[in-house]
Amino acid sequence: MSHLEASVPWHLLCSCLSSFAEGFGTPEKYETSEFPRTAERRPLPEDWAMRGLVWAEMAFPRGYFTVNESMNEDERTFETPSMGEQRRERCLWLAYQIAHIGTSGDADNKGKEGRWITYDPDTKKFSPAAKYVSDVEIRATFLDDADVVPDTSS
């Protein structure tokens, strides 16, 4: 991550996550360390696609796929109307976990800054860590039109 973190548009990511959180009626679903599951405990279609990958073993709780192993391929990839909301919840849950990297071990993480992003439980907003606060200004001044628009005068 140390090689990538300077290239991540943290402001844009936090803006997107905050907009997800804004309309989410039950923040307690993602403001937890417990992996979000649906009532029917059905994995999302993309979860099935990642199953078996080495890194995915750490992404899903033990036994996550055993409940529905008997499902055929068509059932696994079938989209239900509620899956969009489940994906939004999963994104918020993952962001909440990332926001707490660097704050672990504190009984009260309120006001503590995460390594890459921070989450404010009062406002339900994500923001970039202090060292990335100025990345928007840097990106805005890094390129100007002359750098990206071809010269057509000749």
XYZ file of N, CA and C in Angstrom:
462
model
N 0.829 -1.196 0.000
C 0.000 0.000 0.000
C 0.872 1.258 0.000
N 2.047 1.175 0.590
C 2.898 2.360 0.668
C 3.283 2.882 -0.711
N 3.304 2.006 -1.708
C 3.634 2.431 -3.068
C 2.446 3.091 -3.760
N 1.247 2.791 -3.317
C 0.042 3.282 -3.983
C -0.631 4.461 -3.298
N -0.481 4.585 -1.999
C -1.309 5.526 -1.253
C -1.187 6.970 -1.712
N -0.024 7.377 -2.197
C 0.127 8.756 -2.664
C -0.632 9.005 -3.963
N -0.959 7.944 -4.691
C -1.665 8.084 -5.973
C -3.177 7.976 -5.847
N -3.660 7.588 -4.700
C -5.107 7.404 -4.516
C -5.774 8.769 -4.334
N -6.841 9.045 -5.070
C -7.568 10.312 -4.890
C -8.465 10.240 -3.649
N -7.869 10.397 -2.474
C -8.571 10.197 -1.203
C -9.792 11.104 -1.069
N -9.697 12.357 -1.526
C -10.853 13.259 -1.436
C -12.043 12.720 -2.219
N -11.777 12.244 -3.424
C -12.869 11.722 -4.252
C -13.470 10.463 -3.633
N -12.615 9.593 -3.135
C -13.098 8.374 -2.485
C -13.963 8.724 -1.281
N -13.482 9.630 -0.449
C -14.233 10.016 0.750
C -15.541 10.712 0.394
N -15.530 11.497 -0.655
C -16.756 12.152 -1.110
C -17.792 11.116 -1.543
N -17.350 10.124 -2.283
C -18.249 9.050 -2.727
C -18.785 8.267 -1.527
N -17.900 7.896 -0.613
C -18.316 7.129 0.562
C -19.291 7.921 1.429
N -19.028 9.208 1.596
C -19.923 10.045 2.399
C -21.296 10.148 1.749
N -21.330 10.183 0.416
C -22.637 10.224 -0.252
C -23.370 8.892 -0.087
N -22.633 7.778 -0.067
C -23.253 6.478 0.219
C -23.858 6.490 1.625
N -23.098 7.008 2.586
C -23.526 6.997 3.985
C -24.704 7.934 4.226
N -24.753 9.023 3.462
C -25.794 10.030 3.639
C -27.204 9.447 3.550
N -27.437 8.575 2.609
C -28.773 8.016 2.437
C -28.965 6.654 3.073
N -27.996 6.218 3.851
C -28.074 4.889 4.450
C -28.788 4.993 5.788
N -29.939 4.362 5.896
C -30.802 4.513 7.065
C -30.328 3.858 8.346
N -29.491 2.826 8.251
C -29.068 2.099 9.448
C -27.544 2.005 9.515
N -26.885 3.084 9.952
C -25.419 3.075 10.003
C -24.841 2.024 10.948
N -25.630 1.581 11.919
C -25.117 0.553 12.835
C -24.805 -0.748 12.097
N -25.341 -0.914 10.897
C -25.035 -2.111 10.108
C -23.590 -2.118 9.625
N -23.038 -0.941 9.348
C -21.642 -0.894 8.899
C -20.686 -0.368 9.967
N -21.206 0.246 11.004
C -20.360 0.742 12.089
C -20.088 -0.375 13.092
N -19.534 -1.450 12.620
C -19.251 -2.622 13.437
C -18.054 -3.349 12.857
N -17.460 -4.201 13.649
C -16.339 -4.996 13.139
C -16.827 -6.295 12.507
N -18.117 -6.588 12.660
C -18.671 -7.837 12.133
C -19.030 -7.713 10.654
N -18.588 -8.694 9.866
C -18.827 -8.707 8.423
C -20.325 -8.641 8.137
N -20.760 -7.747 7.240
C -22.200 -7.627 6.961
C -22.742 -8.832 6.193
N -23.862 -9.320 6.664
C -24.531 -10.455 6.001
C -26.000 -10.137 5.842
N -26.580 -10.719 4.821
C -28.010 -10.528 4.589
C -28.793 -11.529 5.425
N -30.094 -11.322 5.507
C -30.943 -12.237 6.277
C -30.863 -13.651 5.719
N -30.812 -13.767 4.387
C -30.722 -15.105 3.786
C -29.279 -15.605 3.709
N -28.334 -14.778 4.186
C -26.908 -15.133 4.259
C -26.359 -15.562 2.897
N -26.837 -14.919 1.866
C -26.439 -15.258 0.507
C -25.273 -14.367 0.057
N -24.164 -14.951 -0.417
C -23.066 -14.139 -0.950
C -23.496 -13.397 -2.217
N -22.861 -12.270 -2.470
C -23.107 -11.531 -3.701
C -22.478 -12.282 -4.875
N -22.960 -12.078 -6.090
C -22.378 -12.784 -7.243
C -20.866 -12.593 -7.369
N -20.366 -11.397 -7.097
C -18.924 -11.159 -7.197
C -18.140 -11.891 -6.107
N -18.792 -12.192 -4.987
C -18.137 -12.984 -3.940
C -17.819 -14.378 -4.466
N -18.776 -14.966 -5.189
C -18.561 -16.297 -5.760
C -17.403 -16.266 -6.747
N -17.293 -15.178 -7.511
C -16.218 -15.070 -8.498
C -14.847 -14.999 -7.822
N -14.788 -14.407 -6.630
C -13.509 -14.278 -5.914
C -13.169 -15.504 -5.083
N -14.149 -16.350 -4.862
C -13.951 -17.535 -4.033
C -12.791 -18.366 -4.574
N -11.919 -18.787 -3.695
C -10.789 -19.617 -4.089
C -9.508 -18.837 -4.323
N -9.600 -17.524 -4.493
C -8.389 -16.721 -4.636
C -7.701 -16.628 -3.278
N -6.378 -16.685 -3.279
C -5.630 -16.716 -2.019
C -5.963 -15.514 -1.146
N -5.945 -14.317 -1.715
C -6.195 -13.124 -0.906
C -7.641 -13.044 -0.424
N -8.559 -13.706 -1.129
C -9.971 -13.662 -0.740
C -10.233 -14.450 0.538
N -9.327 -15.361 0.885
C -9.496 -16.121 2.129
C -9.525 -15.193 3.336
N -8.821 -14.056 3.221
C -8.793 -13.091 4.321
C -9.951 -12.100 4.240
N -10.607 -12.027 3.089
C -11.662 -11.038 2.886
C -13.027 -11.486 3.409
N -13.229 -12.785 3.490
C -14.529 -13.307 3.909
C -14.378 -14.121 5.186
N -15.389 -14.076 6.063
C -15.318 -14.869 7.293
C -15.362 -16.370 6.999
N -14.794 -17.120 7.904
C -14.789 -18.590 7.767
C -16.230 -19.086 7.646
N -16.455 -19.981 6.704
C -17.778 -20.556 6.504
C -18.733 -19.691 5.701
N -18.252 -18.603 5.144
C -19.120 -17.669 4.414
C -19.834 -18.335 3.241
N -19.162 -19.244 2.560
C -19.739 -19.868 1.374
C -20.430 -21.200 1.666
N -20.212 -21.785 2.833
C -20.749 -23.121 3.106
C -22.268 -23.152 3.180
N -22.884 -22.060 3.562
C -24.339 -22.007 3.686
C -25.010 -22.268 2.340
N -24.411 -21.772 1.266
C -25.040 -21.854 -0.052
C -24.221 -22.631 -1.073
N -23.383 -23.561 -0.632
C -22.548 -24.301 -1.576
C -23.363 -25.112 -2.572
N -24.560 -25.500 -2.198
C -25.384 -26.326 -3.081
C -26.060 -25.520 -4.192
N -25.921 -24.197 -4.175
C -26.537 -23.367 -5.214
C -25.882 -23.654 -6.562
N -26.695 -23.700 -7.612
C -26.103 -23.881 -8.937
C -25.592 -22.536 -9.462
N -24.868 -22.562 -10.561
C -24.227 -21.360 -11.111
C -25.226 -20.250 -11.422
N -26.381 -20.605 -11.962
C -27.394 -19.595 -12.289
C -27.897 -18.876 -11.042
N -28.097 -19.617 -9.965
C -28.562 -19.010 -8.714
C -27.494 -18.097 -8.120
N -26.232 -18.489 -8.236
C -25.135 -17.699 -7.676
C -24.992 -16.348 -8.360
N -25.282 -16.300 -9.651
C -25.103 -15.054 -10.401
C -26.403 -14.277 -10.582
N -27.498 -14.782 -10.029
C -28.794 -14.118 -10.154
C -28.811 -12.845 -9.310
N -29.158 -11.732 -9.932
C -29.235 -10.442 -9.244
C -30.625 -10.239 -8.658
N -30.670 -9.896 -7.390
C -31.939 -9.539 -6.761
C -31.965 -8.026 -6.567
N -33.133 -7.419 -6.449
C -33.210 -5.964 -6.293
C -32.457 -5.430 -5.069
N -32.344 -6.233 -4.033
C -31.697 -5.760 -2.804
C -30.169 -5.765 -2.873
N -29.596 -6.336 -3.908
C -28.137 -6.464 -3.962
C -27.414 -5.128 -4.087
N -28.041 -4.145 -4.708
C -27.425 -2.818 -4.791
C -27.207 -2.234 -3.406
N -28.214 -2.373 -2.568
C -28.115 -1.878 -1.190
C -27.088 -2.683 -0.392
N -27.021 -3.986 -0.648
C -26.028 -4.828 0.030
C -24.613 -4.406 -0.358
N -24.416 -4.069 -1.621
C -23.097 -3.622 -2.074
C -22.727 -2.298 -1.414
N -23.694 -1.406 -1.314
C -23.440 -0.121 -0.671
C -23.057 -0.334 0.794
N -23.778 -1.212 1.462
C -23.456 -1.527 2.855
C -22.056 -2.120 2.966
N -21.707 -3.016 2.047
C -20.380 -3.640 2.062
C -19.285 -2.589 1.851
N -19.494 -1.668 0.910
C -18.518 -0.594 0.671
C -18.328 0.253 1.920
N -19.435 0.600 2.562
C -19.353 1.408 3.778
C -18.677 0.639 4.907
N -18.975 -0.639 5.019
C -18.347 -1.459 6.059
C -16.840 -1.540 5.833
N -16.429 -1.791 4.588
C -14.994 -1.857 4.282
C -14.319 -0.516 4.562
N -14.968 0.578 4.174
C -14.409 1.906 4.434
C -14.295 2.160 5.934
N -15.289 1.737 6.682
C -15.262 1.891 8.141
C -14.076 1.129 8.734
N -13.821 -0.079 8.218
C -12.679 -0.873 8.698
C -11.368 -0.166 8.355
N -11.265 0.344 7.128
C -10.049 1.042 6.700
C -9.835 2.300 7.537
N -10.911 3.005 7.855
C -10.805 4.226 8.658
C -10.265 3.942 10.052
N -10.420 2.711 10.518
C -9.947 2.378 11.857
C -8.544 1.787 11.871
N -7.928 1.631 10.710
C -6.531 1.185 10.678
C -5.690 2.323 11.234
N -4.939 2.040 12.238
C -4.138 3.069 12.889
C -4.773 3.583 14.162
N -6.055 3.274 14.379
C -6.716 3.700 15.610
C -7.017 2.516 16.511
N -6.696 1.304 16.059
C -7.012 0.096 16.824
C -6.377 0.138 18.203
N -7.080 -0.446 19.126
C -6.575 -0.518 20.489
C -7.115 0.587 21.375
N -7.720 1.602 20.784
C -8.290 2.677 21.578
C -9.733 2.332 21.918
N -10.093 2.536 23.166
C -11.465 2.245 23.569
C -12.437 3.194 22.872
N -12.019 4.449 22.735
C -12.869 5.437 22.066
C -12.103 5.998 20.877
N -12.470 5.565 19.678
C -11.784 6.013 18.473
C -12.277 7.368 17.979
N -13.258 7.934 18.646
C -13.823 9.196 18.186
C -12.736 10.269 18.171
N -12.622 10.933 17.056
C -11.620 11.980 16.929
C -10.243 11.461 16.569
N -10.072 10.160 16.546
C -8.784 9.575 16.178
C -8.715 9.483 14.665
N -7.542 9.725 14.137
C -7.393 9.711 12.689
C -6.901 8.366 12.199
N -7.525 7.861 11.150
C -7.076 6.635 10.519
C -5.839 6.896 9.680
N -5.240 5.847 9.206
C -4.011 5.990 8.421
C -4.263 6.646 7.062
N -5.369 6.299 6.404
C -5.667 6.835 5.081
C -6.931 7.685 5.060
N -7.964 7.196 5.742
C -9.215 7.948 5.814
C -9.708 7.948 7.256
N -10.598 8.883 7.542
C -11.167 9.025 8.881
C -12.688 9.029 8.758
N -13.339 8.459 9.761
C -14.803 8.428 9.782
C -15.293 9.136 11.033
N -16.223 10.056 10.848
C -16.831 10.759 11.972
C -18.205 10.143 12.232
N -18.365 9.422 13.353
C -19.649 8.757 13.626
C -20.802 9.725 13.889
N -20.497 10.969 14.251
C -21.561 11.947 14.495
C -22.153 12.475 13.187
N -21.280 12.804 12.247
C -21.751 13.362 10.972
C -21.943 12.294 9.904
N -21.440 11.070 10.174
C -21.500 9.953 9.209
C -20.754 10.308 7.921
N -19.626 10.997 8.079
C -18.842 11.420 6.918
C -17.431 10.852 6.988
N -16.911 10.531 5.806
C -15.534 10.087 5.660
C -14.712 11.270 5.169
N -13.477 11.343 5.612
C -12.576 12.395 5.136
C -11.171 11.826 5.038
N -10.337 12.418 4.179
C -8.970 11.913 4.053
C -8.164 12.225 5.307
N -7.168 11.402 5.576
C -6.262 11.676 6.693
C -5.563 13.006 6.424
N -5.082 13.649 7.481
C -4.499 14.989 7.375
C -3.402 15.080 6.324
N -2.591 14.040 6.196
C -1.487 14.134 5.234
C -1.973 14.135 3.791
N -3.253 13.822 3.552
C -3.809 13.834 2.198
C -4.791 14.972 1.974
N -4.943 15.842 2.944
C -5.920 16.915 2.831
C -5.632 17.813 1.635
N -4.386 18.062 1.338
C -4.056 18.982 0.248
C -3.881 18.290 -1.093
N -4.190 16.999 -1.192
C -3.955 16.307 -2.463
C -4.803 16.857 -3.601
N -5.958 17.447 -3.305
C -6.789 18.018 -4.360
C -6.100 19.233 -4.970
N -5.550 20.096 -4.122
C -4.854 21.275 -4.635
C -3.626 20.876 -5.448
N -2.916 19.862 -4.970
C -1.730 19.398 -5.690
C -2.131 18.859 -7.054
N -3.162 18.041 -7.091
C -3.609 17.471 -8.366
C -4.125 18.561 -9.304
N -4.789 19.555 -8.768
C -5.352 20.614 -9.597
C -4.270 21.471 -10.237
N -3.148 21.633 -9.561
C -2.082 22.477 -10.100
C -1.014 21.683 -10.827
N -1.086 20.380 -10.768
C -0.056 19.542 -11.385
C -0.088 19.637 -12.903
N -1.271 19.602 -13.484
C -1.419 19.682 -14.936
C -2.260 20.896 -15.301
N -1.900 21.529 -16.406
C -2.799 22.542 -16.944
C -3.201 22.109 -18.349
N -4.075 22.861 -18.970
C -4.592 22.467 -20.284
C -3.490 22.246 -21.308
N -2.437 23.034 -21.247
C -1.345 22.904 -22.216
C -0.664 21.540 -22.120
N -0.730 20.918 -20.948
C -0.107 19.604 -20.765
C -0.941 18.478 -21.356
N -2.234 18.666 -21.446
C -3.099 17.568 -21.875
C -3.821 17.796 -23.199
N -3.928 19.054 -23.640
C -4.607 19.357 -24.893
C -3.553 19.518 -25.989
N -3.693 18.789 -27.089
C -2.688 18.904 -28.154
C -2.716 20.280 -28.810
N -1.559 20.724 -29.237
C -1.427 22.012 -29.912
C -1.905 21.856 -31.350
N -2.946 22.579 -31.730
C -3.508 22.469 -33.086
C -3.183 23.685 -33.944
N -2.304 24.548 -33.465
C -2.003 25.780 -34.198
C -1.133 25.550 -35.428
N -0.431 24.443 -35.515
C 0.443 24.241 -36.680
C -0.172 23.437 -37.769
